[in-house]
XYZ file of N, CA and C in Angstrom:
774
model
N -11.407 72.003 18.463
C -10.731 72.093 17.170
C -9.299 73.504 18.013
N -8.346 72.739 18.481
C -7.359 73.787 18.170
C -6.715 74.923 17.020
N -6.639 76.087 16.990
C -6.625 76.080 16.261
C -5.100 77.434 15.970
N -4.136 77.285 14.822
C -2.982 78.530 14.861
C -3.247 79.779 14.537
N -2.267 80.592 15.591
C -2.093 81.494 15.291
C -2.709 81.810 14.042
N -2.382 82.658 12.749
C -3.462 82.181 11.792
C -4.452 82.179 11.544
N -5.172 81.333 12.584
C -6.356 80.324 11.908
C -7.178 80.971 13.062
N -6.433 81.582 14.605
C -7.274 82.724 14.781
C -8.370 83.792 14.717
N -6.483 84.600 13.745
C -6.572 85.313 13.338
C -9.027 85.315 13.178
N -8.604 84.530 11.121
C -9.931 84.597 11.056
C -10.962 83.705 11.843
N -10.413 83.756 12.298
C -11.509 83.229 13.881
C -12.835 84.463 14.240
N -11.636 85.672 14.565
C -11.736 86.558 15.423
C -12.757 87.293 14.310
N -12.595 87.144 13.017
C -13.468 88.387 12.505
C -14.796 87.901 12.091
N -14.440 86.360 12.886
C -16.103 85.677 12.400
C -16.837 86.183 13.281
N -16.444 86.960 14.588
C -16.933 87.645 15.708
C -19.089 87.961 15.853
N -18.425 88.552 14.524
C -19.763 88.262 13.803
C -21.297 87.962 13.574
N -20.784 86.178 13.506
C -21.736 85.085 13.575
C -22.035 85.188 15.324
N -21.366 85.341 16.396
C -22.197 85.488 17.443
C -22.608 86.749 17.803
N -22.620 87.934 17.193
C -23.693 88.984 17.765
C -24.567 89.080 16.095
N -24.158 88.158 15.503
C -25.914 89.492 14.774
C -25.886 90.321 14.658
N -24.203 90.915 14.608
C -24.543 92.355 13.960
C -23.986 92.331 12.890
N -23.233 91.573 11.748
C -22.326 91.791 10.481
C -23.968 91.680 9.736
N -23.423 93.514 8.878
C -24.184 92.988 7.355
C -24.904 92.257 6.652
N -24.521 90.970 6.568
C -24.753 90.161 5.454
C -24.940 90.562 3.635
N -24.369 90.032 3.330
C -23.841 90.515 2.012
C -24.080 88.940 1.073
N -23.562 89.169 -0.656
C -23.962 88.471 -1.465
C -23.736 88.799 -2.193
N -23.210 87.807 -3.106
C -22.275 88.647 -4.367
C -22.698 87.523 -5.156
N -24.025 88.188 -6.359
C -24.499 87.195 -7.169
C -25.475 87.704 -8.543
N -25.870 87.002 -10.045
C -26.127 88.324 -10.630
C -28.139 88.170 -10.789
N -28.568 89.168 -10.762
C -29.515 89.194 -10.386
C -30.052 90.346 -10.925
N -31.765 91.466 -10.771
C -31.712 92.811 -11.394
C -32.261 93.911 -10.219
N -33.369 92.438 -9.472
C -33.893 92.854 -8.028
C -32.701 93.596 -6.933
N -32.310 94.527 -6.695
C -32.392 95.314 -5.625
C -32.095 94.793 -4.530
N -32.581 94.257 -3.914
C -32.816 93.460 -2.894
C -32.459 92.229 -3.046
N -32.620 92.087 -3.651
C -31.830 90.264 -3.491
C -30.568 90.769 -4.243
N -29.566 91.679 -4.311
C -28.828 91.935 -4.850
C -28.264 92.178 -3.606
N -28.695 93.176 -2.228
C -27.826 93.837 -0.736
C -28.374 91.988 -0.303
N -27.936 91.629 -0.740
C -27.964 90.240 0.543
C -28.741 89.242 1.168
N -29.500 88.611 1.260
C -30.457 87.883 2.810
C -30.320 87.945 3.537
N -31.357 87.786 4.416
C -30.862 88.496 6.132
C -29.982 87.214 6.879
N -30.311 87.565 8.235
C -28.513 87.324 8.615
C -29.250 86.115 8.846
N -28.817 85.033 9.207
C -29.157 83.352 9.820
C -29.501 83.957 10.683
N -28.789 84.150 12.032
C -28.857 83.960 13.113
C -29.048 85.597 14.230
N -29.848 86.296 12.764
C -30.411 87.585 13.921
C -31.929 87.838 14.538
N -32.665 86.116 14.549
C -33.237 86.215 15.726
C -33.266 84.819 16.700
N -32.068 85.081 16.626
C -31.655 84.678 17.749
C -31.343 84.730 18.823
N -31.468 84.653 20.216
C -30.823 85.749 21.371
C -28.833 85.501 21.280
N -28.574 85.595 22.485
C -27.042 85.224 22.827
C -26.750 83.734 23.094
N -27.420 83.463 24.047
C -27.615 82.629 24.296
C -27.675 80.973 23.250
N -28.654 81.162 22.362
C -29.373 80.788 21.347
C -28.262 80.025 20.179
N -27.357 81.925 19.991
C -26.278 81.470 18.947
C -25.194 80.302 19.096
N -25.067 80.576 20.562
C -23.652 80.334 21.339
C -24.198 78.503 21.320
N -25.020 77.977 21.540
C -25.605 77.109 21.307
C -25.677 75.907 20.267
N -26.548 77.093 19.257
C -26.078 76.346 17.625
C -24.659 76.505 17.816
N -23.461 77.283 17.850
C -22.131 76.971 17.391
C -21.422 75.743 18.256
N -22.120 76.029 19.516
C -21.592 74.942 20.594
C -21.746 73.334 19.353
N -22.787 72.943 19.296
C -22.776 72.139 18.340
C -22.559 71.438 17.077
N -21.520 72.916 16.111
C -21.092 72.550 15.450
C -19.489 72.598 15.388
N -19.498 71.625 14.044
C -17.718 71.688 14.195
C -16.772 72.661 13.377
N -16.344 73.708 13.507
C -15.189 74.100 13.217
C -14.211 74.131 11.807
N -14.103 74.531 11.106
C -13.738 73.699 10.008
C -12.900 75.323 9.235
N -12.064 75.477 9.419
C -11.169 76.651 8.257
C -10.521 75.984 7.201
N -11.270 76.614 5.824
C -10.771 76.055 4.566
C -10.291 77.608 4.336
N -8.494 77.495 3.384
C -8.260 78.596 2.567
C -8.710 78.497 1.355
N -8.436 79.251 0.941
C -8.193 80.182 -1.017
C -8.679 79.208 -1.780
N -9.211 78.749 -2.248
C -8.693 77.494 -3.036
C -9.585 76.298 -2.637
N -9.675 75.636 -1.054
C -9.690 74.973 -1.374
C -11.536 74.480 -1.473
N -11.693 73.248 -1.240
C -13.301 72.650 -1.594
C -13.447 72.399 -0.140
N -15.342 73.310 0.036
C -15.252 72.703 1.166
C -16.744 71.593 1.147
N -18.060 72.032 -0.618
C -18.427 70.996 -0.707
C -18.598 70.653 -2.061
N -18.270 69.095 -2.971
C -18.711 69.056 -4.047
C -19.486 68.178 -4.725
N -20.373 69.233 -5.611
C -21.416 67.955 -6.589
C -21.162 66.636 -6.881
N -22.013 66.140 -6.464
C -22.786 64.740 -6.125
C -21.871 63.754 -5.765
N -21.574 64.653 -4.380
C -20.762 64.113 -3.253
C -21.584 63.940 -2.606
N -21.829 62.543 -1.424
C -23.607 62.920 -0.204
C -23.779 63.944 0.713
N -24.595 64.276 0.700
C -24.616 65.290 1.715
C -25.061 65.367 3.151
N -24.525 66.356 3.575
C -24.510 66.405 5.063
C -24.679 67.208 5.708
N -25.640 67.912 6.010
C -26.110 69.239 6.399
C -25.130 70.367 5.963
N -25.296 71.572 7.342
C -25.168 72.675 5.715
C -23.905 73.407 6.878
N -22.880 74.192 6.465
C -22.367 75.449 6.855
C -22.339 76.719 6.568
N -22.290 77.363 8.010
C -22.615 78.484 8.125
C -20.807 79.296 8.174
N -21.153 80.533 7.650
C -20.380 81.157 7.442
C -19.574 82.211 8.645
N -18.370 82.063 9.413
C -18.121 83.011 9.692
C -17.503 84.332 9.743
N -16.482 83.929 9.070
C -16.062 84.751 7.704
C -15.277 84.285 7.086
N -15.164 84.811 5.327
C -14.378 84.646 4.697
C -15.501 84.871 3.769
N -15.652 84.400 1.919
C -16.066 84.125 1.503
C -16.347 82.877 0.604
N -17.037 82.147 -0.023
C -17.286 80.916 -0.491
C -18.142 81.217 -1.259
N -17.769 80.488 -2.462
C -18.015 80.613 -4.290
C -19.404 79.450 -4.627
N -20.405 79.640 -4.901
C -20.875 78.228 -4.663
C -21.201 77.987 -6.201
N -20.542 76.969 -7.402
C -20.856 77.405 -8.282
C -21.722 75.975 -9.454
N -22.589 75.443 -10.237
C -22.785 74.331 -10.665
C -21.265 74.105 -12.156
N -20.875 73.022 -12.525
C -20.484 72.201 -14.086
C -20.967 70.995 -14.300
N -21.338 71.555 -15.772
C -22.170 70.713 -16.802
C -21.723 69.382 -16.775
N -22.713 68.612 -17.544
C -21.162 67.363 -17.519
C -20.740 68.146 -18.933
N -20.810 69.293 -19.595
C -20.302 69.570 -21.298
C -18.258 69.935 -20.431
N -18.747 70.076 -19.033
C -17.259 70.702 -18.733
C -17.778 72.193 -17.696
N -18.236 72.960 -18.252
C -18.749 74.157 -18.428
C -19.461 75.119 -17.148
N -18.625 75.511 -16.650
C -18.748 76.017 -14.673
C -19.137 77.453 -14.905
N -20.531 77.008 -13.776
C -21.351 78.704 -13.917
C -21.918 78.538 -12.387
N -20.833 79.658 -12.223
C -20.931 80.669 -10.638
C -22.467 81.559 -10.384
N -22.926 80.114 -9.171
C -24.717 80.421 -8.637
C -24.331 81.746 -7.982
N -23.727 82.315 -6.533
C -23.566 82.845 -5.719
C -21.682 83.174 -5.216
N -21.623 83.779 -4.090
C -20.195 84.003 -3.274
C -21.213 84.700 -1.839
N -21.519 83.604 -1.232
C -21.816 84.092 -0.271
C -20.545 84.409 1.480
N -21.095 85.179 2.059
C -19.950 85.713 3.138
C -20.256 85.621 4.729
N -20.432 86.406 4.985
C -20.241 86.176 6.357
C -21.322 86.122 7.367
N -22.719 84.666 8.215
C -23.710 84.907 8.335
C -24.187 84.256 7.650
N -24.018 83.806 6.150
C -24.924 83.320 5.448
C -24.262 81.407 5.876
N -25.484 80.718 5.002
C -24.965 79.555 4.768
C -24.945 78.536 3.670
N -24.457 77.858 2.848
C -24.278 77.459 2.023
C -24.104 75.856 2.424
N -24.459 74.602 1.374
C -24.463 73.501 1.582
C -25.770 73.487 1.791
N -26.730 73.743 1.155
C -27.921 73.680 0.415
C -28.103 72.962 -0.963
N -29.365 72.546 -1.114
C -30.795 73.172 -0.371
C -31.241 72.381 0.537
N -30.441 71.027 0.749
C -30.931 70.154 1.342
C -30.587 70.067 2.518
N -30.809 70.092 3.551
C -30.111 70.177 4.886
C -30.348 69.463 5.909
N -30.791 68.208 5.615
C -31.374 66.701 6.566
C -30.215 65.936 6.599
N -29.532 66.376 4.969
C -28.821 64.962 4.641
C -29.071 63.987 4.791
N -29.150 64.244 3.631
C -30.023 63.489 2.119
C -29.659 62.886 0.610
N -28.996 62.797 0.032
C -29.250 62.713 -1.588
C -27.659 63.015 -1.357
N -27.617 63.553 -2.644
C -26.606 64.517 -2.645
C -26.394 65.795 -3.191
N -24.628 66.429 -2.841
C -24.774 67.518 -2.954
C -25.343 67.606 -5.125
N -25.676 68.847 -5.099
C -26.105 69.048 -6.288
C -25.376 71.151 -6.762
N -24.346 71.133 -6.456
C -23.737 71.523 -7.006
C -22.019 72.222 -5.992
N -21.768 72.820 -6.044
C -20.321 72.522 -5.223
C -20.117 74.163 -4.691
N -19.716 73.602 -3.840
C -18.593 75.361 -3.170
C -17.264 75.377 -3.100
N -16.824 76.328 -3.163
C -14.968 76.170 -2.133
C -14.881 77.691 -2.126
N -13.956 78.066 -1.150
C -13.666 78.878 -0.448
C -13.118 79.894 -1.572
N -13.555 80.984 -1.909
C -12.647 82.820 -2.344
C -11.635 83.124 -1.966
N -12.037 83.223 -0.414
C -10.594 83.990 0.613
C -10.393 82.800 1.373
N -9.728 82.249 1.977
C -10.219 81.966 3.239
C -10.817 82.054 4.497
N -11.776 81.655 4.941
C -12.325 81.598 5.180
C -12.834 80.437 6.579
N -13.543 80.880 7.464
C -14.365 79.821 9.280
C -14.905 79.314 8.756
N -15.258 78.068 8.777
C -17.520 77.896 8.359
C -17.552 77.052 9.915
N -19.051 76.620 10.275
C -19.352 75.482 11.463
C -20.343 74.682 10.572
N -19.650 73.409 10.550
C -20.206 72.898 9.895
C -21.910 71.768 11.085
N -22.338 71.937 10.823
C -23.703 70.939 11.278
C -24.530 70.589 10.801
N -24.347 68.938 11.122
C -24.701 68.327 10.184
C -26.461 67.917 10.729
N -26.734 67.269 8.848
C -28.324 66.695 9.266
C -28.556 66.254 10.766
N -28.445 65.912 11.324
C -28.829 65.221 11.941
C -29.028 66.757 13.722
N -27.782 67.163 13.661
C -28.430 67.541 14.756
C -28.949 69.580 14.026
N -29.093 69.294 12.550
C -30.578 70.463 12.603
C -30.900 70.640 13.405
N -31.569 68.864 12.655
C -33.154 68.083 13.060
C -33.359 68.550 14.977
N -32.467 68.715 14.700
C -32.638 68.818 16.530
C -32.559 70.413 17.263
N -31.701 70.998 16.953
C -31.694 72.514 16.447
C -33.082 72.806 16.236
N -33.471 73.271 15.932
C -34.838 73.260 14.308
C -36.323 73.078 15.537
N -35.642 71.479 16.437
C -37.164 71.595 16.740
C -37.056 71.984 18.264
N -35.733 72.459 18.522
C -35.469 73.253 20.249
C -35.019 74.668 19.932
N -34.943 74.965 19.123
C -34.607 76.705 18.512
C -36.018 77.127 17.211
N -37.159 77.612 17.583
C -37.668 77.959 16.574
C -37.180 79.181 16.308
N -36.747 79.662 16.686
C -36.425 81.611 15.094
C -34.974 80.666 14.941
N -34.634 79.784 15.365
C -32.763 79.288 14.163
C -33.727 78.126 12.856
N -35.138 77.515 13.456
C -35.618 77.433 12.387
C -36.679 78.476 11.074
N -36.776 79.357 11.145
C -37.161 80.760 10.419
C -36.518 80.754 9.944
N -35.051 81.222 10.751
C -33.518 81.732 9.755
C -34.001 80.469 8.791
N -33.982 79.270 8.757
C -33.346 78.567 7.776
C -34.068 79.633 6.794
N -35.298 78.654 7.105
C -36.552 79.018 6.274
C -36.512 80.592 5.182
N -36.611 81.239 5.809
C -35.693 82.314 5.467
C -34.594 82.622 4.559
N -33.504 81.865 4.685
C -31.945 81.291 4.197
C -32.516 80.664 2.880
N -33.503 79.704 2.829
C -34.011 78.714 1.520
C -34.340 79.803 0.827
N -35.545 80.555 1.134
C -36.761 81.247 0.466
C -35.204 82.160 -0.256
N -34.766 83.071 0.123
C -33.543 83.778 -0.154
C -32.603 83.218 -1.499
N -32.233 82.647 -1.126
C -31.682 81.360 -2.238
C -32.065 80.554 -3.767
N -33.689 80.191 -3.115
C -34.268 80.611 -4.198
C -34.380 81.589 -5.244
N -35.174 82.254 -4.569
C -35.210 84.071 -5.105
C -33.797 83.894 -5.374
N -33.110 83.584 -5.325
C -31.589 83.734 -6.133
C -31.271 83.779 -7.667
N -31.813 81.886 -7.191
C -31.329 81.381 -8.165
C -32.543 81.042 -8.698
N -33.652 81.458 -9.584
C -34.790 81.679 -10.042
C -34.636 82.883 -11.239
N -33.861 84.217 -10.007
C -33.504 85.939 -11.305
C -32.434 85.078 -11.319
N -31.093 84.471 -11.407
C -29.983 83.797 -12.030
C -30.650 83.286 -13.313
N -31.269 82.695 -13.152
C -31.703 81.374 -14.150
C -32.643 82.698 -15.555
N -34.124 83.372 -14.820
C -34.255 84.507 -15.545
C -33.281 85.159 -16.043
N -32.289 85.988 -15.662
C -31.430 86.279 -16.593
C -30.210 85.942 -17.137
N -30.250 84.902 -16.641
C -29.366 83.986 -18.244
C -30.533 83.770 -19.821
N -31.453 84.071 -18.848
C -32.584 83.578 -20.069
C -32.653 84.722 -21.285
N -32.932 85.598 -20.677
C -33.672 86.832 -21.249
C -32.754 87.758 -21.752
N -31.290 87.726 -20.950
C -30.247 89.090 -21.073
C -29.707 88.577 -22.319
N -29.740 89.252 -23.379
C -27.429 89.278 -23.936
C -25.935 89.141 -22.926
N -25.028 88.330 -23.228
C -23.890 88.204 -22.603
C -23.591 89.181 -22.446
N -23.759 90.289 -23.427
C -23.329 91.841 -23.195
C -23.818 92.031 -22.569
N -25.162 92.580 -22.616
C -25.836 93.172 -21.020
C -25.393 92.464 -19.447
N -25.229 90.843 -19.437
C -25.680 90.529 -17.785
C -24.244 90.756 -17.662
N -22.889 91.430 -18.519
C -21.129 92.005 -17.590
C -21.614 93.156 -17.926
N -21.901 94.287 -18.260
C -22.400 95.232 -17.308
C -23.050 94.677 -16.724
N -24.073 94.413 -15.768
C -24.795 94.752 -14.697
C -24.167 94.023 -14.184
N -22.746 93.001 -13.710
C -22.050 92.146 -13.451
C -21.089 93.814 -13.197
N -20.607 94.288 -13.104
C -19.445 96.005 -13.535
C -20.063 96.778 -12.469
N -21.344 96.928 -12.957
C -22.171 97.440 -12.117
C -22.305 97.447 -10.791
N -22.392 96.214 -10.495
C -23.056 94.985 -9.268
C -21.413 95.333 -8.367
N -20.702 95.540 -9.207
C -19.083 95.543 -8.516
C -19.380 96.587 -8.649
N -18.881 97.400 -8.481
C -18.588 99.155 -8.051
C -19.907 99.268 -7.263
N -20.598 98.864 -7.041
C -22.062 99.465 -6.773
C -21.483 99.036 -4.858
N -20.855 97.843 -5.048
C -20.803 96.685 -4.181
C -19.489 97.017 -3.537
N -17.831 96.694 -4.005
C -16.613 97.144 -3.996
C -16.080 98.086 -4.762
N -16.430 99.015 -5.551
C -16.333 100.465 -5.461
C -15.855 101.313 -4.654
N -14.711 102.179 -5.332
C -14.327 103.737 -4.153
C -14.067 104.420 -5.377
N -14.938 105.461 -4.368
C -14.860 106.550 -5.616
C -13.343 107.475 -5.834
N -12.134 107.742 -6.756
C -11.239 107.569 -6.919
C -11.386 109.078 -8.578
N -10.834 110.126 -7.862
C -10.670 112.033 -8.700
C -11.767 111.098 -9.983
N -13.050 110.762 -10.029
C -14.465 111.245 -10.143
C -14.461 109.654 -11.198
N -13.182 108.014 -10.611
C -13.353 106.928 -11.436
C -13.917 106.941 -9.913
N -14.205 105.232 -10.758
C -14.539 104.383 -9.652
C -13.322 103.072 -9.870
N -13.269 103.190 -7.932
C -12.310 101.698 -8.369
C -12.116 100.809 -7.558
N -13.012 99.831 -8.063
C -12.484 98.615 -8.163
C -12.099 97.229 -7.671
N -12.003 97.290 -6.604
C -10.113 96.759 -5.554
C -10.859 95.444 -5.392
N -11.472 95.120 -5.075
C -11.708 93.356 -4.867
C -10.996 92.744 -6.320
N -10.144 91.341 -6.289
C -9.459 91.329 -7.253
C -10.282 90.236 -7.519
N -10.604 89.546 -8.896
C -11.850 89.057 -9.200
C -11.557 88.400 -10.296
N -11.232 87.419 -10.826
C -10.227 87.179 -12.321
C -10.887 87.329 -13.596
N -10.828 87.688 -15.255
C -11.443 87.953 -16.087
C -12.306 85.855 -15.769
N -11.613 84.460 -15.863
C -12.276 83.835 -15.365
C -13.384 83.403 -14.291
N -12.973 84.863 -13.611
C -14.175 84.987 -12.302
C -15.678 85.274 -12.147
N -15.509 86.304 -13.542
C -16.042 86.964 -14.000
C -17.395 86.441 -14.933
N -16.416 85.547 -16.085
C -16.603 84.863 -16.920
C -17.648 83.705 -16.162
N -17.583 83.550 -15.101
C -17.425 82.160 -14.440
C -19.140 82.953 -13.881
N -19.697 83.715 -13.968
C -21.177 85.044 -12.822
C -22.202 85.573 -14.108
N -20.918 84.945 -15.563
C -22.468 85.375 -16.728
C -22.787 85.056 -17.200
N -21.592 83.447 -17.532
C -21.847 82.737 -18.383
C -21.008 82.766 -20.043
N -20.493 83.218 -19.769
C -19.424 82.721 -20.806
C -17.888 82.227 -20.528
N -16.872 82.570 -21.762
C -15.138 82.419 -21.752
C -14.944 82.753 -21.119
N -13.356 82.964 -20.353
C -13.121 83.624 -20.401
C -12.082 84.493 -21.303
N -12.106 83.650 -22.191
C -11.884 84.641 -23.735
C -12.144 85.509 -24.009
N -13.800 84.975 -24.596
C -14.617 86.307 -24.546
C -15.045 87.383 -23.180
N -14.253 87.296 -22.258
C -14.544 88.649 -20.681
C -13.001 89.184 -21.402
N -12.199 88.812 -21.145
C -10.744 89.531 -21.521
C -11.202 90.268 -23.034
N -12.063 89.406 -24.610
C -11.941 90.754 -25.067
C -12.475 91.543 -24.793
N -14.153 90.892 -24.207
C -14.482 91.896 -23.863
C -14.090 93.548 -23.187
N -13.407 93.177 -22.291
C -12.589 94.646 -21.293
C -11.691 95.158 -21.851
N -11.408 95.146 -22.931
C -10.150 95.359 -23.963
C -10.645 96.159 -24.331
N -11.696 95.876 -25.632
C -12.843 96.797 -26.067
C -12.698 98.216 -25.515
N -13.800 97.772 -24.064
C -14.433 98.715 -23.308
C -13.096 99.245 -22.631
N -11.941 99.167 -22.800
C -10.929 99.939 -22.199
C -10.020 100.652 -23.512
N -10.628 100.377 -24.737
C -10.446 100.724 -25.711
C -10.794 101.566 -26.143
N -12.733 101.645 -25.589
C -13.331 102.270 -25.841
C -13.205 104.335 -24.461
N -12.723 103.444 -23.544
C -12.306 104.894 -22.524
C -12.724 105.005 -21.709
N -13.851 103.547 -21.232
C -15.294 103.380 -20.467
C -14.335 103.075 -19.154
N -13.169 101.436 -18.733
C -13.198 101.510 -17.864
C -11.120 100.703 -18.697
N -10.993 100.682 -17.361
C -9.296 99.946 -17.061
C -9.138 98.471 -16.646
N -8.573 97.742 -16.430
C -8.065 96.650 -16.277
C -6.990 96.557 -16.440
N -6.997 96.023 -14.529
C -5.427 95.662 -14.018
C -6.059 94.461 -13.672
N -4.571 94.210 -13.379
C -4.588 92.808 -12.957
C -4.900 92.203 -11.324
N -4.969 93.536 -10.723
C -5.994 93.741 -9.350
C -6.683 94.119 -9.169
N -7.910 95.108 -10.159
C -8.692 95.876 -9.996
C -9.273 96.730 -11.070
N -10.759 96.762 -11.443
C -10.717 97.721 -12.372
C -10.998 98.594 -11.896
N -10.966 99.808 -13.405
C -10.869 101.369 -12.396
C -12.341 101.869 -13.741
N -12.734 102.132 -13.895
C -14.352 102.735 -14.096
C -14.686 104.093 -14.348
N -14.497 104.122 -15.316
C -14.173 105.372 -15.481
C -15.970 106.391 -17.137
N -16.254 105.894 -17.350
C -17.704 105.822 -17.372
C -19.111 104.792 -16.841
N -19.229 105.056 -15.967
C -20.466 104.678 -15.552
C -21.688 104.087 -16.876
N -22.130 105.712 -17.563
C -23.237 106.015 -17.911
C -22.777 105.079 -19.040
N -21.943 104.591 -19.658
C -21.948 103.688 -20.535
C -22.197 102.894 -20.140
N -21.798 102.027 -19.259
C -21.550 100.694 -18.684
C -23.274 100.155 -18.798
N -23.939 101.629 -18.069
C -25.451 101.415 -18.114
C -26.620 101.430 -19.698
N -25.489 102.853 -20.095
C -26.193 102.720 -21.468
C -25.770 101.067 -21.659
N -24.795 99.972 -21.780
C -24.449 98.560 -22.319
C -25.746 97.933 -21.389
N -25.975 97.975 -20.386
C -26.793 97.228 -19.568
C -28.323 96.730 -20.225
N -28.431 97.755 -21.710
C -30.035 98.699 -21.661
C -30.307 98.962 -20.946
N -30.847 100.162 -19.764
C -31.177 101.059 -18.629
C -31.265 102.119 -19.763
N -32.621 102.476 -19.561
C -33.616 103.563 -19.569
C -33.227 104.961 -19.515
């Protein structure tokens, strides 16, 4: 695949997939800190030769921000390794209501839980930022798993991690109030993206009110009202491209921490 200069810059950012050195991260709603820190790297057990072999068998794609990578209900055919960027995986109910399952970063794969190209996608994936992925078909995966045991172990570890994540999400949605979930998400964002400035924590990654709502299982209007209320209380300041948190203790109390 011939890449344009702009695409080449995205591709360069994904060199960590070859090196296996990138600290894999994920953004998801889970109380377990071990889950919140992200999954094991898919390629961490592979030798340099094995990594190159896997990537050589795949088809590289550039997916620009907002473009669908795969859609719920469409035929399944393999998985996508994320070289660079961030992919949001989400489910849409028959009512049209949407819930974000997770944001997956470089070093992870999306498109499961099916691996071998059978059935249909049970959720959707969209590029949250400009991303580069490598598509491995089900047929190719079968062959690589038989040839490279370390790759098979990496896939099993990844699927295990995802299973725990989605179980944790179901537990949180069922046992935590939406207010507690919002506080939890804001604390997680502060920990993951926050930068200390003048006694406050600045969350610079641009998540819209709709993005936050889709993660906590609420409406955009509810999130907007809740952030406005927290702003009036002096807990935080919500701006277009960032959220500035002044009082982390208040968020901890809102989450129900002892």
